[in-house]
mmCIF file of C-alpha atoms in Angstrom:
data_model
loop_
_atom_site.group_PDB
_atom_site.id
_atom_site.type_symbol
_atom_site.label_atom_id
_atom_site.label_comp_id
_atom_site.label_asym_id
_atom_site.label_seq_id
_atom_site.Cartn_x
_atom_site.Cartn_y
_atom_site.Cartn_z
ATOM 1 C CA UNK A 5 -36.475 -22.356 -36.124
ATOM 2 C CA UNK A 6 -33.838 -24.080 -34.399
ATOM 3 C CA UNK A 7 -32.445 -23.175 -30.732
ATOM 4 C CA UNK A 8 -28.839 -24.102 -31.054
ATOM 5 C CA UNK A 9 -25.811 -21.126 -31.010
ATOM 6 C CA UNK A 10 -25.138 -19.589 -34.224
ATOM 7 C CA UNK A 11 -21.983 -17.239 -35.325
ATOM 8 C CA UNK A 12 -22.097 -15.102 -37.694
ATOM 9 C CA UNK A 13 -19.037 -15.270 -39.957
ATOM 10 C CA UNK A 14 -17.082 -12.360 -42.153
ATOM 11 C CA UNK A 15 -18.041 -9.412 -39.145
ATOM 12 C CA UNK A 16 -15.187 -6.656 -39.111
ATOM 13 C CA UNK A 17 -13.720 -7.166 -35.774
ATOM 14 C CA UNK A 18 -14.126 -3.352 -35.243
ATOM 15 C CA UNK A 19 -18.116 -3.745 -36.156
ATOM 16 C CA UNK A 20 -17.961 -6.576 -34.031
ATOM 17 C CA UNK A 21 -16.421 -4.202 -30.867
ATOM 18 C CA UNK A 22 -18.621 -1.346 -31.345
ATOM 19 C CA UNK A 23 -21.785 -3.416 -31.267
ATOM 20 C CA UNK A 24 -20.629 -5.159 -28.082
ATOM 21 C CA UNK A 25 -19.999 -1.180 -26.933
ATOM 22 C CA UNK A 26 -23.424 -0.492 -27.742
ATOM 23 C CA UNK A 27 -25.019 -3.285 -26.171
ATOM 24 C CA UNK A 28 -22.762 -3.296 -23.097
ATOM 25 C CA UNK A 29 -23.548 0.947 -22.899
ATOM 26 C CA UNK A 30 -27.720 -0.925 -22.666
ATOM 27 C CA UNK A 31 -26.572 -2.913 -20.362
ATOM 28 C CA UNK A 32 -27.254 -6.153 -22.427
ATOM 29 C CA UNK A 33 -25.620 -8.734 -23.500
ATOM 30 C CA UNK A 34 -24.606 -8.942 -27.577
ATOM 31 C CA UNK A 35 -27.061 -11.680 -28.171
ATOM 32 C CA UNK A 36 -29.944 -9.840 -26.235
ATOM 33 C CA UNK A 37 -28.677 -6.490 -28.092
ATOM 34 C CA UNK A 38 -28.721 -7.921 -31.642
ATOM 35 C CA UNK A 39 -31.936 -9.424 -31.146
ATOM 36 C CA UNK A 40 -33.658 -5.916 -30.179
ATOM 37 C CA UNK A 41 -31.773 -4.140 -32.768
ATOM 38 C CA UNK A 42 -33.368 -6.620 -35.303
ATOM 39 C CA UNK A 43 -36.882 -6.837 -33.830
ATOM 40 C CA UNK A 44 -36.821 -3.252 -33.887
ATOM 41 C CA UNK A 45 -35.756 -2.668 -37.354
ATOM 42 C CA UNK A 46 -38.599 -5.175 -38.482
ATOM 43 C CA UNK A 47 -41.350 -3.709 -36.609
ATOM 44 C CA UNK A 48 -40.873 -0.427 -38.784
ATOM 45 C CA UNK A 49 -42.097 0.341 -42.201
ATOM 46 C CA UNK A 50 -41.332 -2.648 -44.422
ATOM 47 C CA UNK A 51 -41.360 -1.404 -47.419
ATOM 48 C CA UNK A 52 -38.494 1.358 -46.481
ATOM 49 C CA UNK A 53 -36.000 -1.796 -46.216
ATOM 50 C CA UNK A 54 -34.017 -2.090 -49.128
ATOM 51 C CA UNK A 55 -32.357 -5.680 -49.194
ATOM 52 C CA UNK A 56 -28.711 -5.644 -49.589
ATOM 53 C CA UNK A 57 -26.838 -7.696 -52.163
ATOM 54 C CA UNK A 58 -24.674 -10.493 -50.876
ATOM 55 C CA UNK A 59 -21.504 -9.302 -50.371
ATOM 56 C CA UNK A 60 -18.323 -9.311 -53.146
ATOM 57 C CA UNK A 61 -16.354 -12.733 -53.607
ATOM 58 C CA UNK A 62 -13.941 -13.123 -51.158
ATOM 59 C CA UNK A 63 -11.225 -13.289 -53.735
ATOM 60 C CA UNK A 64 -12.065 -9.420 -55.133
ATOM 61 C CA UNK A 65 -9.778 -6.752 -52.858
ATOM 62 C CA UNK A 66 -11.653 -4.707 -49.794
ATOM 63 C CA UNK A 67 -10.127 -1.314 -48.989
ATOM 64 C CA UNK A 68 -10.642 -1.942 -45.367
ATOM 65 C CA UNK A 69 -9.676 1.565 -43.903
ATOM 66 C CA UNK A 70 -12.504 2.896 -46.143
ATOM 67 C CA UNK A 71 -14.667 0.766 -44.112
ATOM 68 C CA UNK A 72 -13.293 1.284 -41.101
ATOM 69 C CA UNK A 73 -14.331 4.882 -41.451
ATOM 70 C CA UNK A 74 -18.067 4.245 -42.598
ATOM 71 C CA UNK A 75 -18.088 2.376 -39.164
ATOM 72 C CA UNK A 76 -16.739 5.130 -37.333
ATOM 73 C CA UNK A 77 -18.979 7.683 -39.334
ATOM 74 C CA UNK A 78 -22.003 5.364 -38.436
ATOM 75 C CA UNK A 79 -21.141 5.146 -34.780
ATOM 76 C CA UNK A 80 -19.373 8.396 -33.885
ATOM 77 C CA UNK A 81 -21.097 9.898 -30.985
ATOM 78 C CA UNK A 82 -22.393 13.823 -31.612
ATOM 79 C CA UNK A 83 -21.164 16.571 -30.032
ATOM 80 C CA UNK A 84 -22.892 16.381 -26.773
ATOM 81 C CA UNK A 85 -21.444 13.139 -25.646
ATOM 82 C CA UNK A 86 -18.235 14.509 -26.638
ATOM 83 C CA UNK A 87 -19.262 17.437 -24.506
ATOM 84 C CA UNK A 88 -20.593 14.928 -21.513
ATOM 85 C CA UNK A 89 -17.216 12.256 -21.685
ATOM 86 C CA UNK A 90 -15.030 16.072 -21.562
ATOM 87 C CA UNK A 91 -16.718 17.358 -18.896
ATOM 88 C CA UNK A 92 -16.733 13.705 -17.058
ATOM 89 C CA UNK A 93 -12.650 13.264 -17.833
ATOM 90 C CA UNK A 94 -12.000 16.538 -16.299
ATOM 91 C CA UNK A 95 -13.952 15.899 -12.930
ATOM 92 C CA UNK A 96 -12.405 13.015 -12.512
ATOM 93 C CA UNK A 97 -8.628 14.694 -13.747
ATOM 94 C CA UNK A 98 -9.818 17.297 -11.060
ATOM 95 C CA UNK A 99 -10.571 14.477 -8.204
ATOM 96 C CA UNK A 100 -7.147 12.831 -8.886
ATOM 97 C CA UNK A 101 -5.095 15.516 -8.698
ATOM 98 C CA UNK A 102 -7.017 16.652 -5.573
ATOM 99 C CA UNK A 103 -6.411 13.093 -4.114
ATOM 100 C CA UNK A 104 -2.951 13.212 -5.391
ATOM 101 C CA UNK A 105 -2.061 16.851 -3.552
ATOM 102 C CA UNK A 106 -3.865 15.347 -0.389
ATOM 103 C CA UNK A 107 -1.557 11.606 -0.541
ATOM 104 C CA UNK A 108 1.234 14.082 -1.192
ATOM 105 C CA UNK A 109 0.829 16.332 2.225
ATOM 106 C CA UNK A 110 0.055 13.121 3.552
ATOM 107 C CA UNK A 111 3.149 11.667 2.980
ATOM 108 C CA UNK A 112 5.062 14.683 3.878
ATOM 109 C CA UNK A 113 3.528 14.819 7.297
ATOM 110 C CA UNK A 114 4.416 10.625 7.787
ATOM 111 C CA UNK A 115 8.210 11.248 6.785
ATOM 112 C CA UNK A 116 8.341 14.119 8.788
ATOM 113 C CA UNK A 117 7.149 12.167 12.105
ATOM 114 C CA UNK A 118 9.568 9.423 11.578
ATOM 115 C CA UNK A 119 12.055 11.701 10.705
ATOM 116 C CA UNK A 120 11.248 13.235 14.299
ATOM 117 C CA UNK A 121 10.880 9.759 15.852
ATOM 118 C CA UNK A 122 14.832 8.306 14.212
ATOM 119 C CA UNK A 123 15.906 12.056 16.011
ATOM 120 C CA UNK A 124 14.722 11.078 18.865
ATOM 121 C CA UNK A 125 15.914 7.255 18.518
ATOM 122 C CA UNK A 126 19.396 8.726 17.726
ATOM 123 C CA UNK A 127 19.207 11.016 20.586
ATOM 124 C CA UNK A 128 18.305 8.198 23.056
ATOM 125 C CA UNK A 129 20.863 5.782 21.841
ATOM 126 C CA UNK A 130 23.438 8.341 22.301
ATOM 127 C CA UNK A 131 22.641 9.030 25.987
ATOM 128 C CA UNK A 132 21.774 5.082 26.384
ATOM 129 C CA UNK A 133 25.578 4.705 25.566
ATOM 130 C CA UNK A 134 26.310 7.721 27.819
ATOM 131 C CA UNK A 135 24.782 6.344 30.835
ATOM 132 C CA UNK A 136 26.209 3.063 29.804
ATOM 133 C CA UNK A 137 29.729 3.849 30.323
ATOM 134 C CA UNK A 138 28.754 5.758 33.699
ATOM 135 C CA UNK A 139 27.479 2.373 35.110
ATOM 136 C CA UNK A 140 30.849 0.839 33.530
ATOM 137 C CA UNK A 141 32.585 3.284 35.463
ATOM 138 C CA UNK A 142 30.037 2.957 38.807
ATOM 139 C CA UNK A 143 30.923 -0.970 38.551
ATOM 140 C CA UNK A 144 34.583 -0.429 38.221
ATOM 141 C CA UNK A 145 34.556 1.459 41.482
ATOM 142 C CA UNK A 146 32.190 -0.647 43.426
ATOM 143 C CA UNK A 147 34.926 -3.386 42.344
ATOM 144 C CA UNK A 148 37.522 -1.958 43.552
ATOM 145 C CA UNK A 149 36.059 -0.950 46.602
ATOM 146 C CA UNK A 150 35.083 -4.522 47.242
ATOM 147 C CA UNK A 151 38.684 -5.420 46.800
ATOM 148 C CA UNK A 152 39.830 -3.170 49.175
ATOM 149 C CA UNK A 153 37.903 -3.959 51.908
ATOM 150 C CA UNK A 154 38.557 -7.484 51.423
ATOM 151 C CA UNK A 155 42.217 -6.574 51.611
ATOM 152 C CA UNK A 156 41.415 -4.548 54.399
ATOM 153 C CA UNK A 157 39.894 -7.624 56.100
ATOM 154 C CA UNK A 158 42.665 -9.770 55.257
ATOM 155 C CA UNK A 159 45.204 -7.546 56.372
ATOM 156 C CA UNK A 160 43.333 -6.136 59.884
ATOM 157 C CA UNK A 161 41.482 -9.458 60.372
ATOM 158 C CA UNK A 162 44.894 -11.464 62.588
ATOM 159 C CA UNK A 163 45.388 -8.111 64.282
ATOM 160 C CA UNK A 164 41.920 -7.250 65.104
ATOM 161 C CA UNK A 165 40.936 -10.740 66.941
ATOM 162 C CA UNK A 166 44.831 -10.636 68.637
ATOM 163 C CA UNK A 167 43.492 -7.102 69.851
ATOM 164 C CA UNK A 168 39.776 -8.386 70.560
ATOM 165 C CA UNK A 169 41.890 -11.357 72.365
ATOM 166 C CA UNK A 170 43.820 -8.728 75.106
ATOM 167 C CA UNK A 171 41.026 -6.474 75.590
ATOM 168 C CA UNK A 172 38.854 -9.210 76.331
ATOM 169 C CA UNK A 173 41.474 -10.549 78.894
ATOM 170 C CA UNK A 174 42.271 -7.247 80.324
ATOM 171 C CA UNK A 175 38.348 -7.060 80.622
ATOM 172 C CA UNK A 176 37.573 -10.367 82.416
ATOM 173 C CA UNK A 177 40.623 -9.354 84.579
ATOM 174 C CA UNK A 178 38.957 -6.008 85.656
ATOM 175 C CA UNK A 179 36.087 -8.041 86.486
ATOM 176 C CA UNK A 180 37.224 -10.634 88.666
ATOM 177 C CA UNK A 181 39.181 -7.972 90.274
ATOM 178 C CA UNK A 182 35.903 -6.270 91.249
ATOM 179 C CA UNK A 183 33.977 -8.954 92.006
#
Protein backbone atom coordinates (compact mmCIF):
# COMPACT_ATOMS: atom_id res chain seq x y z
CA UNK A 1 0.00 0.00 0.00
CA UNK A 2 1.57 3.13 -0.80
CA UNK A 3 1.57 6.42 1.52
CA UNK A 4 1.56 9.14 -1.04
CA UNK A 5 -1.83 11.65 -1.55
CA UNK A 6 -4.40 10.32 -3.75
CA UNK A 7 -7.59 12.25 -5.42
CA UNK A 8 -10.28 10.78 -6.32
CA UNK A 9 -11.47 11.93 -9.75
CA UNK A 10 -15.26 12.25 -11.37
CA UNK A 11 -16.86 13.27 -7.49
CA UNK A 12 -20.01 15.62 -8.00
CA UNK A 13 -18.82 18.77 -6.49
CA UNK A 14 -22.11 18.79 -4.44
CA UNK A 15 -21.18 15.02 -3.09
CA UNK A 16 -17.93 16.36 -2.65
CA UNK A 17 -19.48 19.49 -0.23
CA UNK A 18 -21.80 17.46 1.69
CA UNK A 19 -19.19 14.92 2.70
CA UNK A 20 -16.83 17.71 3.79
CA UNK A 21 -20.30 18.94 5.80
CA UNK A 22 -20.46 15.70 7.33
CA UNK A 23 -17.04 15.30 8.33
CA UNK A 24 -16.57 18.93 9.39
CA UNK A 25 -20.27 18.45 11.56
CA UNK A 26 -17.57 15.20 13.32
CA UNK A 27 -15.26 17.46 13.67
CA UNK A 28 -12.75 15.66 11.28
CA UNK A 29 -11.04 16.33 8.61
CA UNK A 30 -12.32 14.75 4.93
CA UNK A 31 -9.45 12.39 4.80
CA UNK A 32 -9.94 11.21 8.52
CA UNK A 33 -13.89 11.18 7.69
CA UNK A 34 -13.65 9.05 4.52
CA UNK A 35 -11.42 6.72 6.09
CA UNK A 36 -14.00 5.93 9.07
CA UNK A 37 -16.85 5.95 6.77
CA UNK A 38 -14.99 3.15 4.82
CA UNK A 39 -13.59 1.17 7.76
CA UNK A 40 -16.94 1.22 9.03
CA UNK A 41 -18.78 0.05 6.08
CA UNK A 42 -16.20 -2.94 5.85
CA UNK A 43 -16.39 -4.05 9.30
CA UNK A 44 -20.21 -4.91 8.65
CA UNK A 45 -21.72 -7.90 7.05
CA UNK A 46 -19.79 -8.62 3.85
CA UNK A 47 -21.87 -10.39 2.09
CA UNK A 48 -24.75 -7.49 2.26
CA UNK A 49 -22.28 -5.35 -0.09
CA UNK A 50 -23.33 -5.45 -3.47
CA UNK A 51 -20.37 -4.18 -5.77
CA UNK A 52 -21.31 -1.47 -8.05
CA UNK A 53 -20.60 -1.48 -11.77
CA UNK A 54 -18.07 1.00 -13.04
CA UNK A 55 -19.69 3.87 -13.95
CA UNK A 56 -21.22 4.82 -17.77
CA UNK A 57 -18.61 6.11 -20.48
CA UNK A 58 -18.01 9.49 -20.12
CA UNK A 59 -19.23 10.17 -23.59
CA UNK A 60 -23.07 8.71 -22.73
CA UNK A 61 -25.33 11.92 -21.27
CA UNK A 62 -25.88 12.23 -17.19
CA UNK A 63 -29.10 13.97 -16.15
CA UNK A 64 -27.29 15.67 -13.39
CA UNK A 65 -30.29 17.35 -11.51
CA UNK A 66 -31.61 13.76 -11.14
CA UNK A 67 -28.55 13.18 -9.24
CA UNK A 68 -28.39 16.06 -7.54
CA UNK A 69 -31.61 15.05 -5.88
CA UNK A 70 -30.58 11.35 -4.94
CA UNK A 71 -27.78 13.33 -3.06
CA UNK A 72 -30.06 15.52 -1.39
CA UNK A 73 -32.57 12.56 -0.71
CA UNK A 74 -29.49 10.62 0.75
CA UNK A 75 -28.35 13.46 2.93
CA UNK A 76 -31.46 15.45 3.85
CA UNK A 77 -31.59 15.77 7.53
CA UNK A 78 -35.14 14.39 9.25
CA UNK A 79 -37.46 16.34 10.78
CA UNK A 80 -35.91 16.86 14.10
CA UNK A 81 -32.87 18.66 12.93
CA UNK A 82 -35.13 20.69 10.95
CA UNK A 83 -36.96 21.14 14.20
CA UNK A 84 -33.43 21.79 16.23
CA UNK A 85 -31.73 24.40 13.25
CA UNK A 86 -35.69 26.28 13.57
CA UNK A 87 -35.70 26.49 16.98
CA UNK A 88 -31.74 27.52 16.99
CA UNK A 89 -32.44 30.37 14.01
CA UNK A 90 -35.14 31.83 16.03
CA UNK A 91 -33.09 32.22 19.38
CA UNK A 92 -30.62 33.69 17.76
CA UNK A 93 -33.36 36.04 15.40
CA UNK A 94 -34.69 36.68 19.04
CA UNK A 95 -31.04 37.72 20.53
CA UNK A 96 -30.45 40.07 17.52
CA UNK A 97 -33.32 41.87 17.55
CA UNK A 98 -33.00 42.16 21.37
CA UNK A 99 -29.38 43.47 20.79
CA UNK A 100 -30.62 45.52 17.98
CA UNK A 101 -33.61 47.36 20.24
CA UNK A 102 -30.86 47.74 23.03
CA UNK A 103 -27.93 49.49 20.25
CA UNK A 104 -31.02 51.39 19.16
CA UNK A 105 -31.96 53.09 22.78
CA UNK A 106 -28.41 53.21 22.99
CA UNK A 107 -27.90 55.36 20.33
CA UNK A 108 -30.83 57.47 21.08
CA UNK A 109 -29.57 58.24 24.53
CA UNK A 110 -25.72 59.20 22.84
CA UNK A 111 -27.42 61.69 20.25
CA UNK A 112 -29.49 63.00 22.75
CA UNK A 113 -26.40 63.96 25.15
CA UNK A 114 -24.54 65.59 22.40
CA UNK A 115 -27.45 67.11 21.24
CA UNK A 116 -27.59 68.58 24.95
CA UNK A 117 -23.81 69.16 25.01
CA UNK A 118 -23.81 71.38 21.07
CA UNK A 119 -26.96 73.34 23.24
CA UNK A 120 -24.92 74.05 25.65
CA UNK A 121 -21.74 74.78 23.31
CA UNK A 122 -24.09 77.14 21.36
CA UNK A 123 -25.28 78.69 24.46
CA UNK A 124 -21.72 79.39 25.74
CA UNK A 125 -20.40 80.72 22.53
CA UNK A 126 -23.18 83.10 22.42
CA UNK A 127 -22.51 84.63 25.88
CA UNK A 128 -18.54 84.12 25.17
CA UNK A 129 -19.26 86.71 22.33
CA UNK A 130 -21.51 88.66 24.75
CA UNK A 131 -18.98 89.18 27.32
CA UNK A 132 -16.56 89.70 24.54
CA UNK A 133 -17.88 92.86 23.29
CA UNK A 134 -18.40 94.07 27.07
CA UNK A 135 -14.55 93.84 27.55
CA UNK A 136 -14.34 95.62 23.95
CA UNK A 137 -16.37 98.18 25.36
CA UNK A 138 -14.50 98.08 29.14
CA UNK A 139 -11.12 98.61 26.99
CA UNK A 140 -12.51 101.38 24.94
CA UNK A 141 -13.24 103.30 28.10
CA UNK A 142 -10.19 102.50 30.06
CA UNK A 143 -8.57 104.06 26.73
CA UNK A 144 -10.07 106.88 26.74
CA UNK A 145 -9.75 107.50 30.20
CA UNK A 146 -6.03 107.05 29.88
CA UNK A 147 -6.11 109.70 27.24
CA UNK A 148 -7.70 112.04 29.23
CA UNK A 149 -5.71 112.08 32.03
CA UNK A 150 -2.74 112.29 29.99
CA UNK A 151 -4.30 115.37 28.47
CA UNK A 152 -5.15 116.38 31.75
CA UNK A 153 -1.45 116.12 32.70
CA UNK A 154 -0.31 117.84 29.75
CA UNK A 155 -2.57 120.57 30.03
CA UNK A 156 -2.39 121.14 34.21
CA UNK A 157 1.23 119.89 34.34
CA UNK A 158 3.05 123.94 33.38
CA UNK A 159 0.36 125.36 35.63
CA UNK A 160 0.56 123.05 38.47
CA UNK A 161 4.57 123.30 39.07
CA UNK A 162 4.17 127.45 38.25
CA UNK A 163 1.55 127.11 41.22
CA UNK A 164 3.75 124.51 43.30
CA UNK A 165 6.61 127.25 42.38
CA UNK A 166 4.61 130.45 44.36
CA UNK A 167 3.27 128.49 47.09
CA UNK A 168 6.50 127.14 47.81
CA UNK A 169 7.97 130.76 47.79
CA UNK A 170 5.18 132.27 49.66
CA UNK A 171 5.94 129.28 52.10
CA UNK A 172 9.72 129.67 52.63
CA UNK A 173 8.80 133.42 52.96
CA UNK A 174 6.39 132.74 55.93
CA UNK A 175 9.14 130.88 57.36
CA UNK A 176 11.97 133.06 57.39
CA UNK A 177 9.59 135.61 58.53
CA UNK A 178 9.01 133.55 61.69
CA UNK A 179 12.14 132.41 62.30
Amino acid sequence: MSAAPWSVKGIDPKAREVAKDLARRNGMTLGEWLNTMIMEDGDEDEDSVVPLGRRPHAGQTVDRRSRSRRMDDAYSPNDDVWLRLSASVDGIARRLESSEQRSTAAIQGIDQAVAGIMRQLEGHEVAGKTYGRRIDDIAEELKEGHRRLRHFEHDTGPRTTDALSKVEGSIGGIGSRLY
